[in-house]
Structures are given as C-alpha cells and as structure tokens.
mmCIF file of C-alpha atoms and ligand atoms in Angstrom:
data_model
loop_
_atom_site.group_PDB
_atom_site.id
_atom_site.type_symbol
_atom_site.label_atom_id
_atom_site.label_comp_id
_atom_site.label_asym_id
_atom_site.label_seq_id
_atom_site.Cartn_x
_atom_site.Cartn_y
_atom_site.Cartn_z
ATOM 1 C CA MET A 13 -1.668 17.625 4.154
ATOM 2 C CA SER A 14 0.271 18.759 0.647
ATOM 3 C CA SER A 15 -1.896 21.182 -1.045
ATOM 4 C CA ASN A 16 -1.595 19.807 -4.529
ATOM 5 C CA PRO A 17 -0.265 16.359 -4.291
ATOM 6 C CA LEU A 18 -0.171 13.601 -7.330
ATOM 7 C CA LEU A 19 -2.836 11.388 -5.520
ATOM 8 C CA ARG A 20 -5.844 13.180 -2.868
ATOM 9 C CA VAL A 21 -8.086 10.591 -1.699
ATOM 10 C CA THR A 22 -10.540 12.044 0.126
ATOM 11 C CA HIS A 23 -13.474 10.580 1.753
ATOM 12 C CA LEU A 24 -13.248 6.360 0.435
ATOM 13 C CA ARG A 25 -15.917 4.489 1.189
ATOM 14 C CA LYS A 26 -15.643 0.840 0.057
ATOM 15 C CA HIS A 27 -18.919 -1.249 1.832
ATOM 16 C CA TYR A 28 -19.346 -4.697 0.866
ATOM 17 C CA ASN A 29 -23.171 -6.421 1.437
ATOM 18 C CA VAL A 30 -22.689 -9.596 2.986
ATOM 19 C CA ALA A 31 -25.543 -12.656 1.927
ATOM 20 C CA LYS A 32 -26.032 -15.763 2.977
ATOM 21 C CA GLY A 33 -27.817 -18.419 1.299
ATOM 22 C CA VAL A 34 -27.581 -18.403 -2.839
ATOM 23 C CA LEU A 35 -31.083 -18.377 -4.917
ATOM 24 C CA PHE A 36 -32.878 -16.689 -2.146
ATOM 25 C CA ALA A 37 -29.645 -14.966 -0.427
ATOM 26 C CA LYS A 38 -30.456 -13.124 2.688
ATOM 27 C CA PRO A 39 -28.724 -10.204 3.592
ATOM 28 C CA LEU A 40 -26.225 -10.195 6.842
ATOM 29 C CA GLY A 41 -25.071 -6.599 6.883
ATOM 30 C CA GLN A 42 -22.491 -4.744 5.726
ATOM 31 C CA VAL A 43 -18.713 -5.248 5.558
ATOM 32 C CA LYS A 44 -17.051 -1.272 6.277
ATOM 33 C CA ALA A 45 -13.542 -2.780 4.558
ATOM 34 C CA VAL A 46 -12.423 0.474 3.655
ATOM 35 C CA ASP A 47 -14.720 3.637 6.831
ATOM 36 C CA ASP A 48 -13.919 7.347 5.243
ATOM 37 C CA VAL A 49 -10.392 6.789 4.839
ATOM 38 C CA SER A 50 -8.780 10.444 3.163
ATOM 39 C CA PHE A 51 -4.627 11.148 2.664
ATOM 40 C CA THR A 52 -2.889 12.115 0.144
ATOM 41 C CA ILE A 53 0.645 10.924 -2.030
ATOM 42 C CA ALA A 54 3.110 13.466 -3.841
ATOM 43 C CA ALA A 55 5.091 13.591 -6.233
ATOM 44 C CA GLY A 56 7.803 10.998 -5.132
ATOM 45 C CA GLU A 57 6.917 10.427 -1.513
ATOM 46 C CA THR A 58 6.273 6.930 0.041
ATOM 47 C CA LEU A 59 3.652 6.407 1.997
ATOM 48 C CA GLY A 60 3.693 3.164 3.826
ATOM 49 C CA LEU A 61 0.258 2.195 4.767
ATOM 50 C CA VAL A 62 0.189 -0.393 7.274
ATOM 51 C CA GLY A 63 -2.401 -2.470 10.333
ATOM 52 C CA GLU A 64 -3.128 -6.161 10.544
ATOM 53 C CA SER A 65 -5.053 -8.347 8.051
ATOM 54 C CA GLY A 66 -8.085 -7.237 7.610
ATOM 55 C CA CYS A 67 -7.729 -3.427 8.022
ATOM 56 C CA GLY A 68 -8.980 -2.656 4.801
ATOM 57 C CA LYS A 69 -4.432 -1.317 3.410
ATOM 58 C CA THR A 70 -5.942 -3.901 0.365
ATOM 59 C CA THR A 71 -9.220 -2.880 -0.437
ATOM 60 C CA THR A 72 -7.573 0.890 -0.703
ATOM 61 C CA SER A 73 -4.441 -0.270 -2.683
ATOM 62 C CA ARG A 74 -7.188 -2.064 -4.530
ATOM 63 C CA LEU A 75 -9.482 1.122 -4.833
ATOM 64 C CA ILE A 76 -6.753 3.215 -6.667
ATOM 65 C CA LEU A 77 -5.572 0.533 -9.345
ATOM 66 C CA ASN A 78 -8.977 1.581 -10.385
ATOM 67 C CA LEU A 79 -9.786 -2.119 -9.419
ATOM 68 C CA GLU A 80 -13.026 -1.862 -7.386
ATOM 69 C CA ASP A 81 -15.161 1.122 -7.825
ATOM 70 C CA PRO A 82 -14.935 2.891 -4.039
ATOM 71 C CA THR A 83 -19.532 3.278 -2.207
ATOM 72 C CA SER A 84 -18.117 6.731 -2.075
ATOM 73 C CA GLY A 85 -15.537 9.185 -1.328
ATOM 74 C CA GLU A 86 -12.939 10.304 -4.472
ATOM 75 C CA ILE A 87 -10.153 9.256 -5.359
ATOM 76 C CA LEU A 88 -7.806 12.313 -8.372
ATOM 77 C CA LEU A 89 -4.621 11.590 -9.934
ATOM 78 C CA LEU A 90 -3.154 15.013 -10.905
ATOM 79 C CA GLY A 91 -6.723 16.826 -9.865
ATOM 80 C CA GLN A 92 -8.746 13.945 -11.825
ATOM 81 C CA PRO A 93 -11.202 11.502 -10.843
ATOM 82 C CA ILE A 94 -9.807 8.480 -10.992
ATOM 83 C CA HIS A 95 -13.170 6.157 -11.236
ATOM 84 C CA GLY A 96 -14.899 5.878 -14.647
ATOM 85 C CA LEU A 97 -12.659 6.488 -16.489
ATOM 86 C CA ARG A 98 -13.384 3.835 -20.017
ATOM 87 C CA GLY A 99 -10.917 2.789 -22.651
ATOM 88 C CA GLU A 100 -8.668 5.092 -23.723
ATOM 89 C CA ALA A 101 -8.143 7.349 -20.208
ATOM 90 C CA LEU A 102 -8.199 4.179 -18.354
ATOM 91 C CA ARG A 103 -5.520 3.106 -20.181
ATOM 92 C CA THR A 104 -3.314 5.646 -19.841
ATOM 93 C CA TYR A 105 -4.713 5.570 -15.928
ATOM 94 C CA ARG A 106 -2.795 2.154 -15.761
ATOM 95 C CA ALA A 107 0.127 3.153 -17.513
ATOM 96 C CA GLN A 108 0.435 5.811 -14.475
ATOM 97 C CA VAL A 109 0.061 4.125 -11.231
ATOM 98 C CA GLN A 110 0.923 -0.114 -11.668
ATOM 99 C CA ALA A 111 1.860 -2.525 -9.243
ATOM 100 C CA VAL A 112 4.119 -5.211 -7.880
ATOM 101 C CA PHE A 113 3.018 -7.612 -5.227
ATOM 102 C CA GLN A 114 4.449 -9.990 -3.184
ATOM 103 C CA ASP A 115 3.818 -12.851 -5.203
ATOM 104 C CA PRO A 116 5.818 -12.747 -8.141
ATOM 105 C CA TRP A 117 4.673 -16.297 -8.719
ATOM 106 C CA SER A 118 1.793 -14.145 -9.361
ATOM 107 C CA SER A 119 2.343 -11.732 -12.020
ATOM 108 C CA LEU A 120 4.507 -13.356 -14.520
ATOM 109 C CA ASN A 121 3.090 -15.942 -16.897
ATOM 110 C CA PRO A 122 5.219 -19.297 -17.094
ATOM 111 C CA ARG A 123 5.373 -19.066 -21.341
ATOM 112 C CA MET A 124 6.718 -15.497 -21.694
ATOM 113 C CA THR A 125 10.718 -14.779 -21.403
ATOM 114 C CA ALA A 126 11.251 -12.269 -19.019
ATOM 115 C CA GLY A 127 12.059 -9.354 -21.958
ATOM 116 C CA ARG A 128 8.576 -10.661 -23.493
ATOM 117 C CA THR A 129 6.733 -10.141 -19.939
ATOM 118 C CA ILE A 130 8.463 -6.197 -19.847
ATOM 119 C CA ALA A 131 7.556 -5.515 -23.678
ATOM 120 C CA GLU A 132 3.826 -6.413 -22.778
ATOM 121 C CA SER A 133 2.122 -3.624 -21.939
ATOM 122 C CA LEU A 134 4.059 -1.300 -24.191
ATOM 123 C CA ILE A 135 2.890 -3.487 -26.767
ATOM 124 C CA VAL A 136 -0.051 -2.907 -26.281
ATOM 125 C CA THR A 137 -0.177 0.856 -25.265
ATOM 126 C CA GLY A 138 1.974 1.291 -29.373
ATOM 127 C CA TRP A 139 5.065 1.971 -27.165
ATOM 128 C CA GLY A 140 7.294 2.116 -30.706
ATOM 129 C CA THR A 141 8.501 -0.309 -33.179
ATOM 130 C CA ARG A 142 9.535 -3.515 -31.577
ATOM 131 C CA ASP A 143 14.183 -2.090 -32.350
ATOM 132 C CA VAL A 144 12.866 1.069 -29.592
ATOM 133 C CA ILE A 145 11.003 -1.909 -27.275
ATOM 134 C CA ALA A 146 14.086 -4.524 -27.409
ATOM 135 C CA GLN A 147 15.628 -1.064 -26.947
ATOM 136 C CA ARG A 148 14.137 -0.468 -23.344
ATOM 137 C CA VAL A 149 13.222 -4.036 -22.615
ATOM 138 C CA ARG A 150 17.070 -3.524 -22.333
ATOM 139 C CA GLU A 151 17.466 -0.605 -20.409
ATOM 140 C CA LEU A 152 14.782 -1.383 -17.470
ATOM 141 C CA LEU A 153 16.544 -4.949 -17.089
ATOM 142 C CA ASP A 154 20.099 -2.536 -16.545
ATOM 143 C CA GLN A 155 17.821 -0.779 -13.918
ATOM 144 C CA VAL A 156 16.373 -3.203 -12.046
ATOM 145 C CA GLY A 157 19.296 -4.742 -11.932
ATOM 146 C CA LEU A 158 19.729 -7.576 -13.971
ATOM 147 C CA ARG A 159 22.179 -8.168 -17.701
ATOM 148 C CA ALA A 160 19.798 -8.380 -21.380
ATOM 149 C CA ASP A 161 20.520 -11.884 -21.228
ATOM 150 C CA HIS A 162 17.803 -12.488 -18.388
ATOM 151 C CA ALA A 163 15.455 -10.742 -21.627
ATOM 152 C CA ASN A 164 15.783 -14.195 -22.949
ATOM 153 C CA GLN A 165 15.248 -16.453 -19.545
ATOM 154 C CA TYR A 166 11.698 -18.148 -18.324
ATOM 155 C CA PRO A 167 10.843 -17.371 -15.097
ATOM 156 C CA HIS A 168 11.339 -20.453 -12.885
ATOM 157 C CA GLU A 169 15.334 -19.630 -14.061
ATOM 158 C CA PHE A 170 15.317 -16.903 -11.928
ATOM 159 C CA SER A 171 15.884 -16.617 -8.299
ATOM 160 C CA GLY A 172 12.315 -15.481 -6.385
ATOM 161 C CA GLY A 173 14.417 -11.562 -5.970
ATOM 162 C CA GLN A 174 14.959 -11.689 -9.726
ATOM 163 C CA ARG A 175 11.619 -12.526 -10.398
ATOM 164 C CA GLN A 176 10.652 -8.952 -8.163
ATOM 165 C CA ARG A 177 12.499 -7.364 -10.439
ATOM 166 C CA ILE A 178 11.427 -8.684 -13.150
ATOM 167 C CA ALA A 179 7.903 -7.746 -11.966
ATOM 168 C CA LEU A 180 9.019 -3.656 -11.364
ATOM 169 C CA ALA A 181 11.015 -3.547 -14.200
ATOM 170 C CA SER A 182 7.180 -5.146 -15.541
ATOM 171 C CA ALA A 183 6.177 -2.360 -13.857
ATOM 172 C CA LEU A 184 8.821 0.419 -14.229
ATOM 173 C CA ALA A 185 7.999 0.451 -18.170
ATOM 174 C CA SER A 186 5.301 2.754 -18.939
ATOM 175 C CA ARG A 187 7.103 5.516 -16.904
ATOM 176 C CA PRO A 188 4.282 5.152 -13.951
ATOM 177 C CA ARG A 189 4.038 7.986 -11.872
ATOM 178 C CA LEU A 190 2.688 5.674 -8.780
ATOM 179 C CA ILE A 191 3.198 2.430 -8.577
ATOM 180 C CA VAL A 192 1.849 0.558 -5.665
ATOM 181 C CA LEU A 193 3.602 -2.128 -3.780
ATOM 182 C CA ASP A 194 1.873 -4.264 -2.105
ATOM 183 C CA GLU A 195 4.240 -6.702 0.507
ATOM 184 C CA PRO A 196 6.602 -6.175 -2.337
ATOM 185 C CA VAL A 197 8.991 -7.818 0.065
ATOM 186 C CA SER A 198 7.937 -10.081 3.004
ATOM 187 C CA ALA A 199 7.900 -13.283 0.611
ATOM 188 C CA LEU A 200 12.014 -12.904 -0.387
ATOM 189 C CA ASP A 201 15.227 -14.294 2.357
ATOM 190 C CA VAL A 202 15.579 -11.036 4.835
ATOM 191 C CA SER A 203 19.003 -11.527 2.587
ATOM 192 C CA ILE A 204 18.002 -9.721 -0.151
ATOM 193 C CA ARG A 205 15.058 -6.995 1.099
ATOM 194 C CA ALA A 206 17.453 -4.924 1.568
ATOM 195 C CA GLN A 207 18.733 -5.394 -1.966
ATOM 196 C CA MET A 208 15.119 -5.023 -3.287
ATOM 197 C CA MET A 209 14.795 -2.371 -0.895
ATOM 198 C CA ASN A 210 18.093 -0.233 -2.129
ATOM 199 C CA LEU A 211 17.033 -0.626 -5.768
ATOM 200 C CA LEU A 212 13.545 0.603 -4.892
ATOM 201 C CA LYS A 213 14.806 3.803 -3.389
ATOM 202 C CA ASP A 214 17.913 4.566 -6.246
ATOM 203 C CA ILE A 215 15.360 4.338 -8.963
ATOM 204 C CA GLN A 216 12.277 6.207 -7.335
ATOM 205 C CA GLY A 217 15.502 9.214 -6.625
ATOM 206 C CA ARG A 218 16.441 8.549 -9.887
ATOM 207 C CA ASP A 219 12.740 8.830 -11.624
ATOM 208 C CA GLY A 220 10.901 9.972 -9.258
ATOM 209 C CA VAL A 221 7.729 7.914 -9.224
ATOM 210 C CA ALA A 222 6.050 7.515 -5.595
ATOM 211 C CA TYR A 223 5.397 4.860 -3.974
ATOM 212 C CA LEU A 224 1.972 3.463 -2.146
ATOM 213 C CA LEU A 225 3.319 0.737 0.789
ATOM 214 C CA VAL A 226 1.068 -1.729 1.634
ATOM 215 C CA ALA A 227 2.998 -3.775 4.388
ATOM 216 C CA HIS A 228 2.757 -5.568 7.582
ATOM 217 C CA ASP A 229 6.908 -5.105 8.919
ATOM 218 C CA LEU A 230 7.217 -2.569 10.159
ATOM 219 C CA ALA A 231 10.893 -2.453 9.343
ATOM 220 C CA THR A 232 10.571 -1.944 6.009
ATOM 221 C CA VAL A 233 8.178 0.461 6.418
ATOM 222 C CA ARG A 234 10.071 2.525 8.551
ATOM 223 C CA HIS A 235 13.522 2.383 6.735
ATOM 224 C CA MET A 236 11.513 3.271 3.387
ATOM 225 C CA THR A 237 8.365 5.776 3.719
ATOM 226 C CA ASP A 238 8.109 9.190 4.732
ATOM 227 C CA ARG A 239 4.955 8.669 5.334
ATOM 228 C CA THR A 240 2.718 6.309 7.375
ATOM 229 C CA ALA A 241 -1.123 6.014 7.962
ATOM 230 C CA VAL A 242 -2.170 2.834 10.191
ATOM 231 C CA MET A 243 -5.583 1.628 9.663
ATOM 232 C CA TYR A 244 -7.687 -0.309 12.623
ATOM 233 C CA LEU A 245 -10.942 -1.517 10.733
ATOM 234 C CA GLY A 246 -11.225 0.447 8.203
ATOM 235 C CA LYS A 247 -10.227 3.473 9.210
ATOM 236 C CA ILE A 248 -7.077 5.570 9.582
ATOM 237 C CA VAL A 249 -5.995 5.376 13.544
ATOM 238 C CA GLU A 250 -3.125 7.978 13.459
ATOM 239 C CA TYR A 251 -1.112 9.240 10.006
ATOM 240 C CA ALA A 252 1.893 10.686 10.660
ATOM 241 C CA PRO A 253 5.354 11.940 8.521
ATOM 242 C CA SER A 254 7.149 8.348 9.351
ATOM 243 C CA GLN A 255 10.060 9.757 11.222
ATOM 244 C CA SER A 256 7.910 11.924 13.711
ATOM 245 C CA LEU A 257 6.021 8.536 13.826
ATOM 246 C CA PHE A 258 8.369 6.172 15.030
ATOM 247 C CA ALA A 259 9.507 8.379 17.064
ATOM 248 C CA LYS A 260 6.821 8.876 19.016
ATOM 249 C CA VAL A 261 3.916 6.971 18.938
ATOM 250 C CA ALA A 262 0.672 8.668 20.011
ATOM 251 C CA HIS A 263 -2.301 6.226 19.393
ATOM 252 C CA PRO A 264 -3.071 2.928 21.031
ATOM 253 C CA TYR A 265 -3.247 0.786 18.323
ATOM 254 C CA THR A 266 0.193 1.787 16.400
ATOM 255 C CA LYS A 267 2.005 1.913 20.399
ATOM 256 C CA ALA A 268 1.314 -2.140 21.090
ATOM 257 C CA LEU A 269 1.936 -3.105 16.793
ATOM 258 C CA PHE A 270 5.111 -0.921 17.085
ATOM 259 C CA SER A 271 5.300 -3.104 20.573
ATOM 260 C CA ALA A 272 5.059 -6.243 19.054
ATOM 261 C CA VAL A 273 7.682 -6.457 15.969
ATOM 262 C CA LEU A 274 9.501 -3.408 17.257
ATOM 263 C CA PRO A 275 12.871 -3.673 19.561
ATOM 264 C CA PRO A 276 11.843 -0.807 21.818
ATOM 265 C CA HIS A 277 14.879 2.328 21.949
ATOM 266 C CA PRO A 278 17.683 1.654 23.639
ATOM 267 C CA ASP A 279 17.235 4.966 25.806
ATOM 268 C CA ARG A 280 13.425 4.502 26.322
ATOM 269 C CA ALA A 281 12.021 2.136 29.032
ATOM 270 C CA GLU A 282 9.015 0.260 27.143
ATOM 271 C CA GLU A 283 7.296 -2.007 27.796
ATOM 272 C CA GLU A 284 5.495 -4.386 25.125
ATOM 273 C CA ILE A 285 1.547 -3.765 25.193
ATOM 274 C CA VAL A 286 0.563 -6.918 24.815
ATOM 275 C CA LEU A 287 -2.992 -6.952 22.708
ATOM 276 C CA SER A 288 -5.924 -8.457 24.392
ATOM 277 C CA GLY A 289 -9.573 -10.485 23.082
ATOM 278 C CA GLU A 290 -9.568 -11.087 18.463
ATOM 279 C CA VAL A 291 -9.967 -7.878 16.023
ATOM 280 C CA PRO A 292 -13.845 -7.036 16.134
ATOM 281 C CA SER A 293 -15.903 -8.910 13.216
ATOM 282 C CA PRO A 294 -15.959 -5.748 10.213
ATOM 283 C CA MET A 295 -19.191 -6.387 10.012
ATOM 284 C CA GLN A 296 -20.032 -5.665 13.191
ATOM 285 C CA PRO A 297 -17.540 -2.939 14.609
ATOM 286 C CA PRO A 298 -17.436 -1.771 18.477
ATOM 287 C CA ASN A 299 -19.696 2.037 18.707
ATOM 288 C CA GLY A 300 -17.177 4.177 20.205
ATOM 289 C CA CYS A 301 -13.853 4.337 19.203
ATOM 290 C CA GLY A 302 -13.781 0.536 17.323
ATOM 291 C CA PHE A 303 -10.548 0.012 19.742
ATOM 292 C CA HIS A 304 -11.782 0.395 22.835
ATOM 293 C CA THR A 305 -12.415 -3.676 22.775
ATOM 294 C CA ARG A 306 -8.692 -3.855 23.111
ATOM 295 C CA CYS A 307 -7.672 -1.025 24.278
ATOM 296 C CA PRO A 308 -5.400 -0.793 27.674
ATOM 297 C CA PHE A 309 -5.970 2.785 28.193
ATOM 298 C CA ALA A 310 -10.121 2.846 27.200
ATOM 299 C CA ILE A 311 -11.596 6.014 29.717
ATOM 300 C CA SER A 312 -15.384 5.468 29.700
ATOM 301 C CA ARG A 313 -16.470 8.066 26.974
ATOM 302 C CA CYS A 314 -14.217 5.685 24.696
ATOM 303 C CA SER A 315 -17.735 3.158 23.899
ATOM 304 C CA THR A 316 -19.431 5.717 22.996
ATOM 305 C CA VAL A 317 -18.361 8.488 21.002
ATOM 306 C CA GLU A 318 -16.342 8.260 17.985
ATOM 307 C CA PRO A 319 -12.738 9.914 18.118
ATOM 308 C CA VAL A 320 -12.475 11.932 15.269
ATOM 309 C CA LEU A 321 -7.913 12.726 13.564
ATOM 310 C CA ARG A 322 -6.774 15.258 14.606
ATOM 311 C CA GLU A 323 -3.321 16.955 14.641
ATOM 312 C CA ILE A 324 -1.526 16.356 17.967
ATOM 313 C CA ALA A 325 1.791 17.535 16.619
ATOM 314 C CA PRO A 326 2.795 19.643 13.309
ATOM 315 C CA SER A 327 1.703 17.445 10.309
ATOM 316 C CA HIS A 328 0.795 14.383 13.592
ATOM 317 C CA PHE A 329 -2.455 13.005 13.209
ATOM 318 C CA ALA A 330 -4.603 10.937 15.850
ATOM 319 C CA ALA A 331 -8.383 9.347 16.813
ATOM 320 C CA CYS A 332 -8.642 9.092 20.235
ATOM 321 C CA HIS A 333 -9.645 9.884 22.982
ATOM 322 C CA LEU A 334 -6.527 10.383 25.071
ATOM 323 C CA HIS A 335 -5.420 12.942 22.695
ATOM 324 C CA ASP A 336 -8.656 15.165 22.384
ATOM 325 C CA GLY A 337 -7.100 17.811 24.280
HETATM 326 FE FE1 SF4 B 15 -8.196 3.662 23.540
HETATM 327 FE FE2 SF4 B 15 -9.994 4.915 23.943
HETATM 328 FE FE3 SF4 B 15 -8.219 6.100 22.376
HETATM 329 FE FE4 SF4 B 15 -9.665 4.338 21.740
HETATM 330 S S1 SF4 B 15 -10.119 7.049 21.431
HETATM 331 S S2 SF4 B 15 -7.263 4.714 21.355
HETATM 332 S S3 SF4 B 15 -10.548 3.585 23.466
HETATM 333 S S4 SF4 B 15 -7.752 4.530 24.425
#
C-alpha cells in the first residue's frame, strides 16, 4: 500500500442496529455493513470497489463522502481525519471529494439549466465574480465535451450520456482531489459507455484527479482501474493491482464473480464457477470465513477460523485459507 496516499481508510467499520417496532422497538441485532476495511488511494489513481449488492461498497463510499459517521476506524484525506469536520472545514472537504452517481436524473435539478447546475457549487464557495464563474462553466462544458450554448438548456433536453457529462462537470467544478464514481456508466447505453469511460480517463490524465470507482460491471472496472478491492459481506476479500487481479484471481469468491461475467482467457481452460446458495444475512454472518457456505473449495477450518487478508504475491492480498502458505 502507498506510504503517502491521498486517501487512507483504516479499520473502517459501520454497524447498524436493527430493531422491530416503532414505540417499543425490540432490538433484533446488528448489521455489519462495513467490517474492518482498510485501503489507500494515491493521487491520480483509480481504485475499483466491486462485489454483489449488499457487500458494503455503497456504505464505504458514503462514509468516504462524509455522509455518515463510521462506527469505528478512520478515513484520512492528505493525513487529516475527515469525520467530525464542521463548518468551513467540512465545506472544504466537500469541495475536495466529489461524487458522480449512476442516475444523472437524481443529481440534476430539472428546473435548473446545465450552466446553473455547474455554477452552483462555485457560487456557494464564493469562487469569484459572475463573469469568472461564467468563464469557468464554459471551460467545464468544454472539458466534458459539451458546447457553451448547452449551458442554457435544461436536463430534459439532454440525452442520458449528456446528463452524465453535466453531472461530471458539476463534480469537477471545485477542482476535487477525489471523485467517487458510483456506477457512473451502468445507466448509459452500451454504445456511449466507452465514450464516458475514455472521458473520465482523459480528465484524470490532465487534472490528476483520483477516482474511487464503485461498480458491479467488471469490464468497466478492468478498463478503468489501477487497483481493485473485492468486497464480500462487509469485508475486503481480495485487493490487488487490477492487471494482476484480472490475470490471476486468487480468492474463490473473486473467481466466481469474474467467471460469471467475464469471458475466459482464450489460452486458458477455465470453467465457470456457479455459486450455490444465497448470500448469508449480514445480520448473521457465518463463523469462520464468511464465504464458506457457498465456497466450492472450502476445507474444514474454513467454518471455524476467519482468514486474514495477507500478501500472497507482490501487492496482491487475499483472505483465504488456501493461501495461508
Ligand atoms: Fe473458500 Fe475457505 Fe478460502 Fe473461504 S477460506 S474462500 S471458504 S477456501
């Protein structure tokens, strides 16, 4: 892991108490949505966070966006803890860490022109005079491949791809260090996904912005990321440079996830691993390895001893007893 990262996440936990009833709520237990997760993101790199829905990747990104407080653990941006920030310090953090979500409809106000949407955060932070902000909006529209006159149009006048470009321009307005991309292309037509991914990469190459890419589409993750973390039941089970991960998967869960959606390498005879059983309830995760109830390779200690994330090859980490060494 990088020694001087842009973002450092250390032993992050987010547990929710679950109760039944309203007036006399009866505690039912706890959901460990995020359970001891650590990773780093360097300036200008893209980290992919993948896993099935409910694995904790969205909660992790909400914690990084400072929309919720963690149960324990720490998130540091440039060495500074982010939770507990208030007032000006919180506004500065929000300018440095932005987000683009899957559905641009939900992030765009239908009654605001594209220009006003992009200018909004600049106005709030007192970026400059009206003319300076108007100039910055034109620059941003150009940066995301839109024309200056698009500033006067409303969201319904744009295609899905164009709306996502406006959401991106709005996220870029405050010159962030990190953008959380939560399924940024999955609502787009396949034909324009590649354009959006290339645009994101171009912007990163030019501005040095880092991305946390939360996605279930592994083709997008493979194309976009430098490193990838795979989550299962609130934990990272594999974490590696994307090139080495996609070339040689180590964890049985990652194998299953990848074999279900990515075409096998033409030179390797690999069978698709079909998982049996449902994802266990995060309120009652299995003892030992959380994946043992579905793992085709489980051995006896998998049901009693929890595997730890260990380095199995340079910078390649996996939590699985098959790699205990
Ligand atoms: Fe499968 Fe055991 Fe490895 Fe868990 S620790 S992934 S159950 S082999």
